[in-house]
């Protein structure tokens, strides 16, 4: 699939639920109203739509949410999608998770063909972790991370950089990830959805983070890519990779190879734009995939050139009204 700007679309991110067992302050408000379960695509429908994308050339699937591992029976989706790895039609099946359920699922994920996992962990301090997630247990996530390691999964830690919240821990995170052999990726907060707090005070440009890290670490830019938006460096002292996802300060749209499917079957061609395509209707119109494939191809043709997220005092409102947990981070 090639879009109208010549970009090849080979990566689909799929949110399998908008629900979550945590309430990270930058992502959700405390009293979230979740979608009625009947609006969600069934696991069979999710498999069908993912498989349609694979047949059109998608080589990488990321299962996300909300928290993907709180969706009931989610392992069966991984097991079924794993067949595309076996045929060679898919290069990678992976997920982004908060880690709370990994103790239960790590081995099953590996058996389904998952090799790498992104785990979000914004703090190494238990009290602070609880404040950021509103009620999360740091120990539970650490147990999940250990289970992922023990199962042989390659771990990448995602950290949302927040001014005055976790910025004093970045050196420790670099050291810890280096020691554990984890990749580390810093993410800028994006203005998505109404949250309870003020985003302007949380926002921390990663250019500043990188400059501050450079006082203690030697971070050499490397050309590595994992098929996503992160730009990587190699930390000379730890040997580990440290990446930066900078949707706010560096426009990363030119090389965008991704589209996102929500758990209700809406396809978003850009994280930061409202244009969408309903794939649930063609999916439910019949057992034949003809209408679905045509709807996907039409949508790819509408993929916009880029987003224009802005966070400043005058624009203290979300750029898009849906939260990351709806679109899938
Ligand atoms: N629940 C899983 C998790 O936390 O990893 C998967 C979904 S979560 C929406 C995916 C990623 O998006 C997480 O790393 C999270 O920290 C990040 N995220 C959520 N809201 C964000 C926002 N407004 N700006 C930047 N990153 C955000
Ligand atoms: Fe849940 Fe992930 Fe959003 Fe945190 S970032 S509230 S874990 S979906």
mmCIF file of C-alpha atoms and ligand atoms in Angstrom:
data_model
loop_
_atom_site.group_PDB
_atom_site.id
_atom_site.type_symbol
_atom_site.label_atom_id
_atom_site.label_comp_id
_atom_site.label_asym_id
_atom_site.label_seq_id
_atom_site.Cartn_x
_atom_site.Cartn_y
_atom_site.Cartn_z
ATOM 1 C CA UNK A 1 0.000 0.000 0.000
ATOM 2 C CA UNK A 2 1.481 3.317 -1.111
ATOM 3 C CA UNK A 3 -0.196 6.550 -0.019
ATOM 4 C CA UNK A 4 -0.560 9.702 -2.084
ATOM 5 C CA UNK A 5 2.760 11.064 -0.702
ATOM 6 C CA UNK A 6 4.663 7.961 -1.787
ATOM 7 C CA UNK A 7 4.959 6.476 1.711
ATOM 8 C CA UNK A 8 4.683 2.725 1.950
ATOM 9 C CA UNK A 9 2.237 1.637 4.675
ATOM 10 C CA UNK A 10 3.562 -1.508 6.273
ATOM 11 C CA UNK A 11 2.718 -1.115 9.954
ATOM 12 C CA UNK A 12 -0.684 -1.436 11.619
ATOM 13 C CA UNK A 13 -1.319 -0.634 15.266
ATOM 14 C CA UNK A 14 -4.490 -2.126 16.651
ATOM 15 C CA UNK A 15 -6.225 -1.083 19.831
ATOM 16 C CA UNK A 16 -8.112 -4.115 21.096
ATOM 17 C CA UNK A 17 -9.796 -2.328 24.005
ATOM 18 C CA UNK A 18 -10.147 1.227 25.292
ATOM 19 C CA UNK A 19 -10.208 -0.093 28.872
ATOM 20 C CA UNK A 20 -7.287 -0.085 31.238
ATOM 21 C CA UNK A 21 -6.472 -1.161 34.753
ATOM 22 C CA UNK A 22 -4.436 2.036 35.308
ATOM 23 C CA UNK A 23 -5.249 5.739 34.855
ATOM 24 C CA UNK A 24 -2.010 7.443 33.840
ATOM 25 C CA UNK A 25 -2.450 11.168 34.391
ATOM 26 C CA UNK A 26 -1.365 12.180 30.858
ATOM 27 C CA UNK A 27 -3.559 9.570 29.188
ATOM 28 C CA UNK A 28 -6.916 9.365 30.942
ATOM 29 C CA UNK A 29 -9.073 11.196 33.411
ATOM 30 C CA UNK A 30 -9.813 9.329 36.621
ATOM 31 C CA UNK A 31 -13.491 8.701 35.905
ATOM 32 C CA UNK A 32 -13.237 7.515 32.312
ATOM 33 C CA UNK A 33 -16.385 6.399 30.549
ATOM 34 C CA UNK A 34 -15.492 3.374 28.477
ATOM 35 C CA UNK A 35 -17.230 2.182 25.352
ATOM 36 C CA UNK A 36 -20.099 -0.266 25.716
ATOM 37 C CA UNK A 37 -18.734 -3.758 25.106
ATOM 38 C CA UNK A 38 -21.178 -4.307 22.227
ATOM 39 C CA UNK A 39 -19.441 -1.586 20.189
ATOM 40 C CA UNK A 40 -16.141 -3.483 20.211
ATOM 41 C CA UNK A 41 -15.010 -5.645 17.344
ATOM 42 C CA UNK A 42 -14.979 -9.283 18.383
ATOM 43 C CA UNK A 43 -11.634 -11.071 18.475
ATOM 44 C CA UNK A 44 -12.642 -12.896 15.272
ATOM 45 C CA UNK A 45 -13.388 -9.570 13.581
ATOM 46 C CA UNK A 46 -10.065 -8.136 14.760
ATOM 47 C CA UNK A 47 -8.314 -11.157 13.301
ATOM 48 C CA UNK A 48 -10.135 -10.719 10.018
ATOM 49 C CA UNK A 49 -9.326 -7.068 9.642
ATOM 50 C CA UNK A 50 -5.649 -7.566 10.668
ATOM 51 C CA UNK A 51 -5.383 -10.404 8.161
ATOM 52 C CA UNK A 52 -6.852 -8.180 5.438
ATOM 53 C CA UNK A 53 -4.112 -5.634 6.161
ATOM 54 C CA UNK A 54 -1.483 -8.384 6.022
ATOM 55 C CA UNK A 55 -2.815 -9.487 2.638
ATOM 56 C CA UNK A 56 -2.384 -5.867 1.460
ATOM 57 C CA UNK A 57 1.256 -5.709 2.526
ATOM 58 C CA UNK A 58 1.362 -4.884 6.242
ATOM 59 C CA UNK A 59 4.520 -6.522 7.687
ATOM 60 C CA UNK A 60 4.284 -5.436 11.309
ATOM 61 C CA UNK A 61 1.338 -5.614 13.715
ATOM 62 C CA UNK A 62 1.328 -3.988 17.129
ATOM 63 C CA UNK A 63 -1.479 -4.863 19.533
ATOM 64 C CA UNK A 64 -2.202 -2.046 21.957
ATOM 65 C CA UNK A 65 -5.019 -0.263 23.744
ATOM 66 C CA UNK A 66 -6.046 0.836 26.431
ATOM 67 C CA UNK A 67 -4.365 -2.080 28.068
ATOM 68 C CA UNK A 68 -4.414 -4.932 25.542
ATOM 69 C CA UNK A 69 -3.841 -7.638 28.143
ATOM 70 C CA UNK A 70 -7.035 -6.800 30.038
ATOM 71 C CA UNK A 71 -9.158 -7.833 27.056
ATOM 72 C CA UNK A 72 -10.647 -11.221 27.799
ATOM 73 C CA UNK A 73 -9.133 -14.108 25.853
ATOM 74 C CA UNK A 74 -6.684 -11.769 24.097
ATOM 75 C CA UNK A 75 -4.090 -14.539 23.867
ATOM 76 C CA UNK A 76 -6.248 -16.331 21.303
ATOM 77 C CA UNK A 77 -5.920 -13.283 19.029
ATOM 78 C CA UNK A 78 -2.117 -13.475 19.282
ATOM 79 C CA UNK A 79 -2.211 -17.222 18.692
ATOM 80 C CA UNK A 80 -4.342 -16.823 15.579
ATOM 81 C CA UNK A 81 -2.360 -13.912 14.146
ATOM 82 C CA UNK A 82 0.822 -15.903 14.727
ATOM 83 C CA UNK A 83 -0.057 -17.952 11.635
ATOM 84 C CA UNK A 84 1.032 -15.036 9.432
ATOM 85 C CA UNK A 85 4.503 -15.197 10.998
ATOM 86 C CA UNK A 86 4.728 -18.862 10.108
ATOM 87 C CA UNK A 87 3.830 -18.247 6.470
ATOM 88 C CA UNK A 88 6.326 -15.365 6.272
ATOM 89 C CA UNK A 89 3.593 -12.865 5.361
ATOM 90 C CA UNK A 90 4.259 -10.945 8.572
ATOM 91 C CA UNK A 91 7.667 -9.951 9.965
ATOM 92 C CA UNK A 92 6.598 -9.016 13.442
ATOM 93 C CA UNK A 93 3.728 -9.397 15.891
ATOM 94 C CA UNK A 94 4.225 -7.307 19.002
ATOM 95 C CA UNK A 95 2.451 -5.347 21.697
ATOM 96 C CA UNK A 96 2.620 -2.293 23.930
ATOM 97 C CA UNK A 97 1.562 -2.955 27.506
ATOM 98 C CA UNK A 98 1.686 -1.422 30.966
ATOM 99 C CA UNK A 99 3.091 -4.745 32.178
ATOM 100 C CA UNK A 100 0.575 -5.452 34.926
ATOM 101 C CA UNK A 101 -0.600 -8.715 33.338
ATOM 102 C CA UNK A 102 2.699 -9.927 31.903
ATOM 103 C CA UNK A 103 3.353 -12.424 34.645
ATOM 104 C CA UNK A 104 0.275 -14.273 33.416
ATOM 105 C CA UNK A 105 0.825 -13.822 29.682
ATOM 106 C CA UNK A 106 4.562 -13.621 28.893
ATOM 107 C CA UNK A 107 5.053 -17.281 28.089
ATOM 108 C CA UNK A 108 1.873 -17.545 26.044
ATOM 109 C CA UNK A 109 2.905 -14.507 24.008
ATOM 110 C CA UNK A 110 6.254 -16.087 23.203
ATOM 111 C CA UNK A 111 4.526 -19.311 22.191
ATOM 112 C CA UNK A 112 2.325 -17.255 19.829
ATOM 113 C CA UNK A 113 5.418 -15.845 18.100
ATOM 114 C CA UNK A 114 5.925 -12.538 19.918
ATOM 115 C CA UNK A 115 9.610 -11.685 20.274
ATOM 116 C CA UNK A 116 9.647 -8.139 21.602
ATOM 117 C CA UNK A 117 7.447 -6.157 23.940
ATOM 118 C CA UNK A 118 7.178 -2.456 24.748
ATOM 119 C CA UNK A 119 6.476 -1.870 28.411
ATOM 120 C CA UNK A 120 5.511 1.555 29.733
ATOM 121 C CA UNK A 121 7.220 2.491 32.974
ATOM 122 C CA UNK A 122 7.472 6.170 33.812
ATOM 123 C CA UNK A 123 9.192 5.842 37.169
ATOM 124 C CA UNK A 124 11.425 3.466 39.133
ATOM 125 C CA UNK A 125 10.029 4.793 42.382
ATOM 126 C CA UNK A 126 6.984 2.951 43.731
ATOM 127 C CA UNK A 127 5.274 5.985 45.277
ATOM 128 C CA UNK A 128 5.811 8.124 42.234
ATOM 129 C CA UNK A 129 4.652 5.332 39.942
ATOM 130 C CA UNK A 130 1.450 5.147 41.965
ATOM 131 C CA UNK A 131 0.923 8.898 41.643
ATOM 132 C CA UNK A 132 1.465 8.883 37.860
ATOM 133 C CA UNK A 133 -0.809 5.888 37.270
ATOM 134 C CA UNK A 134 -3.222 6.974 40.048
ATOM 135 C CA UNK A 135 -3.239 3.504 41.631
ATOM 136 C CA UNK A 136 -0.748 1.224 39.870
ATOM 137 C CA UNK A 137 1.537 -1.193 41.706
ATOM 138 C CA UNK A 138 5.169 -0.826 40.761
ATOM 139 C CA UNK A 139 5.948 -4.257 42.197
ATOM 140 C CA UNK A 140 3.325 -5.877 39.958
ATOM 141 C CA UNK A 141 4.841 -4.264 36.857
ATOM 142 C CA UNK A 142 8.354 -5.271 37.907
ATOM 143 C CA UNK A 143 7.155 -8.847 38.307
ATOM 144 C CA UNK A 144 5.713 -8.582 34.811
ATOM 145 C CA UNK A 145 8.986 -7.247 33.431
ATOM 146 C CA UNK A 146 10.904 -10.104 35.055
ATOM 147 C CA UNK A 147 8.439 -12.600 33.588
ATOM 148 C CA UNK A 148 8.947 -11.097 30.121
ATOM 149 C CA UNK A 149 12.722 -11.396 30.527
ATOM 150 C CA UNK A 150 12.469 -14.952 31.788
ATOM 151 C CA UNK A 151 10.274 -15.908 28.835
ATOM 152 C CA UNK A 152 12.946 -14.603 26.461
ATOM 153 C CA UNK A 153 11.111 -11.484 25.272
ATOM 154 C CA UNK A 154 13.227 -8.536 24.231
ATOM 155 C CA UNK A 155 12.071 -5.586 26.345
ATOM 156 C CA UNK A 156 11.830 -1.939 25.432
ATOM 157 C CA UNK A 157 10.868 0.498 28.196
ATOM 158 C CA UNK A 158 8.698 3.482 27.194
ATOM 159 C CA UNK A 159 8.963 6.568 29.377
ATOM 160 C CA UNK A 160 6.736 9.608 28.923
ATOM 161 C CA UNK A 161 8.888 12.599 29.832
ATOM 162 C CA UNK A 162 7.072 14.913 32.232
ATOM 163 C CA UNK A 163 8.403 18.184 33.536
ATOM 164 C CA UNK A 164 8.693 18.224 37.311
ATOM 165 C CA UNK A 165 7.319 14.676 37.541
ATOM 166 C CA UNK A 166 9.965 12.170 36.477
ATOM 167 C CA UNK A 167 12.716 14.270 34.904
ATOM 168 C CA UNK A 168 15.072 13.694 37.851
ATOM 169 C CA UNK A 169 15.030 9.944 37.101
ATOM 170 C CA UNK A 170 16.159 9.892 33.495
ATOM 171 C CA UNK A 171 19.805 9.188 34.351
ATOM 172 C CA UNK A 172 18.734 6.321 36.598
ATOM 173 C CA UNK A 173 16.494 4.945 33.854
ATOM 174 C CA UNK A 174 19.381 4.997 31.356
ATOM 175 C CA UNK A 175 21.595 3.198 33.869
ATOM 176 C CA UNK A 176 18.940 0.632 34.823
ATOM 177 C CA UNK A 177 17.920 -0.181 31.246
ATOM 178 C CA UNK A 178 21.583 -0.464 30.240
ATOM 179 C CA UNK A 179 22.205 -2.882 33.085
ATOM 180 C CA UNK A 180 19.156 -4.995 32.235
ATOM 181 C CA UNK A 181 19.786 -5.012 28.500
ATOM 182 C CA UNK A 182 16.549 -3.122 27.742
ATOM 183 C CA UNK A 183 16.100 -0.526 25.036
ATOM 184 C CA UNK A 184 14.797 2.739 26.473
ATOM 185 C CA UNK A 185 12.577 5.182 24.608
ATOM 186 C CA UNK A 186 11.535 8.623 25.809
ATOM 187 C CA UNK A 187 8.212 10.014 24.507
ATOM 188 C CA UNK A 188 6.935 13.581 24.502
ATOM 189 C CA UNK A 189 3.452 14.149 25.910
ATOM 190 C CA UNK A 190 0.989 14.662 23.104
ATOM 191 C CA UNK A 191 -2.161 16.752 23.381
ATOM 192 C CA UNK A 192 -4.714 13.985 22.984
ATOM 193 C CA UNK A 193 -8.065 13.873 24.740
ATOM 194 C CA UNK A 194 -9.324 15.709 27.799
ATOM 195 C CA UNK A 195 -7.426 14.828 30.924
ATOM 196 C CA UNK A 196 -7.912 16.276 34.398
ATOM 197 C CA UNK A 197 -4.609 18.163 34.532
ATOM 198 C CA UNK A 198 -2.856 20.952 32.680
ATOM 199 C CA UNK A 199 -0.702 19.763 29.808
ATOM 200 C CA UNK A 200 1.385 22.869 29.415
ATOM 201 C CA UNK A 201 2.981 22.310 32.808
ATOM 202 C CA UNK A 202 3.708 18.625 32.035
ATOM 203 C CA UNK A 203 5.176 19.115 28.601
ATOM 204 C CA UNK A 204 8.935 18.633 28.381
ATOM 205 C CA UNK A 205 10.623 18.851 24.971
ATOM 206 C CA UNK A 206 12.949 15.922 24.412
ATOM 207 C CA UNK A 207 15.600 18.249 23.003
ATOM 208 C CA UNK A 208 16.061 19.392 26.620
ATOM 209 C CA UNK A 209 16.028 15.827 27.914
ATOM 210 C CA UNK A 210 18.697 14.827 25.461
ATOM 211 C CA UNK A 211 20.870 17.823 26.285
ATOM 212 C CA UNK A 212 20.640 17.020 29.984
ATOM 213 C CA UNK A 213 21.421 13.331 29.455
ATOM 214 C CA UNK A 214 24.480 14.356 27.447
ATOM 215 C CA UNK A 215 26.039 15.790 30.612
ATOM 216 C CA UNK A 216 26.417 12.308 32.023
ATOM 217 C CA UNK A 217 26.191 9.947 29.038
ATOM 218 C CA UNK A 218 27.725 9.746 25.583
ATOM 219 C CA UNK A 219 24.788 9.242 23.249
ATOM 220 C CA UNK A 220 25.867 8.576 19.667
ATOM 221 C CA UNK A 221 23.203 8.765 16.981
ATOM 222 C CA UNK A 222 22.787 5.415 15.238
ATOM 223 C CA UNK A 223 20.759 4.594 12.148
ATOM 224 C CA UNK A 224 18.861 1.702 13.818
ATOM 225 C CA UNK A 225 15.139 1.588 13.356
ATOM 226 C CA UNK A 226 12.592 -0.801 14.778
ATOM 227 C CA UNK A 227 10.081 0.211 12.127
ATOM 228 C CA UNK A 228 8.519 2.813 14.420
ATOM 229 C CA UNK A 229 8.971 6.554 14.970
ATOM 230 C CA UNK A 230 11.862 6.473 17.482
ATOM 231 C CA UNK A 231 15.283 7.900 16.625
ATOM 232 C CA UNK A 232 17.992 5.924 18.355
ATOM 233 C CA UNK A 233 21.292 6.621 20.011
ATOM 234 C CA UNK A 234 23.783 4.177 21.519
ATOM 235 C CA UNK A 235 24.904 4.949 25.039
ATOM 236 C CA UNK A 236 28.684 4.441 25.081
ATOM 237 C CA UNK A 237 28.793 3.861 28.858
ATOM 238 C CA UNK A 238 26.066 1.186 29.057
ATOM 239 C CA UNK A 239 26.112 -0.144 25.494
ATOM 240 C CA UNK A 240 22.308 0.163 25.478
ATOM 241 C CA UNK A 241 20.059 1.898 22.960
ATOM 242 C CA UNK A 242 18.286 5.075 23.980
ATOM 243 C CA UNK A 243 15.567 6.349 21.660
ATOM 244 C CA UNK A 244 13.497 9.508 21.396
ATOM 245 C CA UNK A 245 9.994 9.908 19.990
ATOM 246 C CA UNK A 246 9.504 13.569 19.279
ATOM 247 C CA UNK A 247 6.158 14.208 17.603
ATOM 248 C CA UNK A 248 6.056 17.719 19.073
ATOM 249 C CA UNK A 249 9.527 19.099 18.463
ATOM 250 C CA UNK A 250 10.550 17.186 15.385
ATOM 251 C CA UNK A 251 8.078 16.416 12.730
ATOM 252 C CA UNK A 252 8.296 12.724 12.093
ATOM 253 C CA UNK A 253 5.569 12.523 9.495
ATOM 254 C CA UNK A 254 7.724 12.321 6.345
ATOM 255 C CA UNK A 255 8.675 8.742 7.035
ATOM 256 C CA UNK A 256 5.377 7.649 8.592
ATOM 257 C CA UNK A 257 4.561 4.065 7.645
ATOM 258 C CA UNK A 258 1.687 3.528 10.109
ATOM 259 C CA UNK A 259 -2.056 3.519 10.403
ATOM 260 C CA UNK A 260 -4.144 2.764 13.501
ATOM 261 C CA UNK A 261 -7.286 0.781 14.058
ATOM 262 C CA UNK A 262 -9.493 1.438 17.074
ATOM 263 C CA UNK A 263 -11.283 -1.307 18.952
ATOM 264 C CA UNK A 264 -14.548 -0.297 17.274
ATOM 265 C CA UNK A 265 -13.123 -0.678 13.780
ATOM 266 C CA UNK A 266 -12.358 2.953 12.932
ATOM 267 C CA UNK A 267 -9.153 3.405 10.982
ATOM 268 C CA UNK A 268 -7.123 6.554 11.736
ATOM 269 C CA UNK A 269 -4.620 7.371 9.061
ATOM 270 C CA UNK A 270 -2.832 9.850 11.368
ATOM 271 C CA UNK A 271 -2.505 9.974 15.150
ATOM 272 C CA UNK A 272 -2.896 13.724 15.155
ATOM 273 C CA UNK A 273 -5.785 14.175 12.714
ATOM 274 C CA UNK A 274 -9.491 13.442 12.948
ATOM 275 C CA UNK A 275 -9.993 11.953 9.493
ATOM 276 C CA UNK A 276 -11.035 8.309 9.782
ATOM 277 C CA UNK A 277 -12.570 5.397 7.898
ATOM 278 C CA UNK A 278 -15.188 3.011 9.198
ATOM 279 C CA UNK A 279 -14.034 -0.560 8.626
ATOM 280 C CA UNK A 280 -16.679 -2.150 10.844
ATOM 281 C CA UNK A 281 -19.502 -1.645 8.355
ATOM 282 C CA UNK A 282 -17.711 -3.325 5.404
ATOM 283 C CA UNK A 283 -16.465 -5.998 7.781
ATOM 284 C CA UNK A 284 -19.993 -6.797 8.905
ATOM 285 C CA UNK A 285 -21.527 -6.480 5.447
ATOM 286 C CA UNK A 286 -20.635 -10.070 4.647
ATOM 287 C CA UNK A 287 -18.153 -12.890 4.871
ATOM 288 C CA UNK A 288 -16.405 -11.816 1.698
ATOM 289 C CA UNK A 289 -13.482 -9.397 2.224
ATOM 290 C CA UNK A 290 -13.996 -7.441 -1.007
ATOM 291 C CA UNK A 291 -15.682 -4.413 0.572
ATOM 292 C CA UNK A 292 -13.246 -4.399 3.485
ATOM 293 C CA UNK A 293 -10.188 -4.427 1.209
ATOM 294 C CA UNK A 294 -11.664 -1.649 -0.927
ATOM 295 C CA UNK A 295 -12.404 0.458 2.182
ATOM 296 C CA UNK A 296 -8.817 0.040 3.420
ATOM 297 C CA UNK A 297 -7.327 1.024 0.069
ATOM 298 C CA UNK A 298 -9.587 4.056 -0.202
ATOM 299 C CA UNK A 299 -8.579 5.139 3.330
ATOM 300 C CA UNK A 300 -4.841 4.791 2.652
ATOM 301 C CA UNK A 301 -5.307 7.131 -0.309
ATOM 302 C CA UNK A 302 -6.552 9.749 2.175
ATOM 303 C CA UNK A 303 -3.615 9.476 4.609
ATOM 304 C CA UNK A 304 -2.699 13.092 5.386
ATOM 305 C CA UNK A 305 0.754 14.554 4.972
ATOM 306 C CA UNK A 306 1.193 15.102 8.708
ATOM 307 C CA UNK A 307 -0.083 16.423 11.990
ATOM 308 C CA UNK A 308 0.371 19.772 13.648
ATOM 309 C CA UNK A 309 0.311 19.157 17.366
ATOM 310 C CA UNK A 310 0.885 22.307 19.385
ATOM 311 C CA UNK A 311 1.146 22.696 23.133
ATOM 312 C CA UNK A 312 1.338 26.244 24.357
ATOM 313 C CA UNK A 313 -0.696 28.430 26.670
ATOM 314 C CA UNK A 314 -2.959 29.700 23.921
ATOM 315 C CA UNK A 315 -3.654 26.182 22.681
ATOM 316 C CA UNK A 316 -4.312 24.510 25.989
ATOM 317 C CA UNK A 317 -6.851 22.159 24.510
ATOM 318 C CA UNK A 318 -6.347 18.777 22.921
ATOM 319 C CA UNK A 319 -5.321 18.708 19.252
ATOM 320 C CA UNK A 320 -7.618 15.746 18.799
ATOM 321 C CA UNK A 321 -10.506 14.911 21.101
ATOM 322 C CA UNK A 322 -9.844 11.194 21.432
ATOM 323 C CA UNK A 323 -7.332 9.944 23.989
ATOM 324 C CA UNK A 324 -4.353 7.780 23.113
ATOM 325 C CA UNK A 325 -6.177 4.851 24.714
ATOM 326 C CA UNK A 326 -8.826 5.068 21.983
ATOM 327 C CA UNK A 327 -6.503 5.384 19.011
ATOM 328 C CA UNK A 328 -3.907 3.040 20.439
ATOM 329 C CA UNK A 329 -0.451 4.326 21.375
HETATM 330 N N1 LIG B 1 -1.629 0.556 28.136
HETATM 331 C C1 LIG B 1 -0.486 0.309 27.348
HETATM 332 C C2 LIG B 1 0.690 1.088 27.838
HETATM 333 O O1 LIG B 1 0.529 1.970 28.677
HETATM 334 O O2 LIG B 1 1.795 0.795 27.369
HETATM 335 C C3 LIG B 1 -0.702 0.543 25.862
HETATM 336 C C4 LIG B 1 -1.458 1.757 25.453
HETATM 337 S S1 LIG B 1 -0.722 3.313 25.882
HETATM 338 C C5 LIG B 1 -1.943 4.439 25.241
HETATM 339 C C6 LIG B 1 0.634 3.378 24.740
HETATM 340 C C7 LIG B 1 1.706 4.390 25.030
HETATM 341 O O3 LIG B 1 1.185 5.694 24.859
HETATM 342 C C8 LIG B 1 2.265 4.346 26.449
HETATM 343 O O4 LIG B 1 3.664 4.252 26.393
HETATM 344 C C9 LIG B 1 1.831 5.645 27.047
HETATM 345 O O5 LIG B 1 2.753 6.074 27.993
HETATM 346 C C10 LIG B 1 1.718 6.537 25.850
HETATM 347 N N2 LIG B 1 0.804 7.678 25.987
HETATM 348 C C11 LIG B 1 -0.485 7.709 26.413
HETATM 349 N N3 LIG B 1 -1.005 8.944 26.355
HETATM 350 C C12 LIG B 1 -0.025 9.749 25.872
HETATM 351 C C13 LIG B 1 0.067 11.132 25.573
HETATM 352 N N4 LIG B 1 -0.950 11.964 25.742
HETATM 353 N N5 LIG B 1 1.248 11.581 25.086
HETATM 354 C C14 LIG B 1 2.308 10.755 24.890
HETATM 355 N N6 LIG B 1 2.283 9.446 25.154
HETATM 356 C C15 LIG B 1 1.133 8.936 25.632
HETATM 357 FE FE1 LIG B 2 -3.597 2.742 30.619
HETATM 358 FE FE2 LIG B 2 -1.514 2.775 28.996
HETATM 359 FE FE3 LIG B 2 -3.162 4.908 29.164
HETATM 360 FE FE4 LIG B 2 -1.598 4.324 31.220
HETATM 361 S S1 LIG B 2 -0.924 4.926 29.162
HETATM 362 S S2 LIG B 2 -3.796 4.813 31.329
HETATM 363 S S3 LIG B 2 -1.525 2.137 31.145
HETATM 364 S S4 LIG B 2 -3.681 2.936 28.390
#
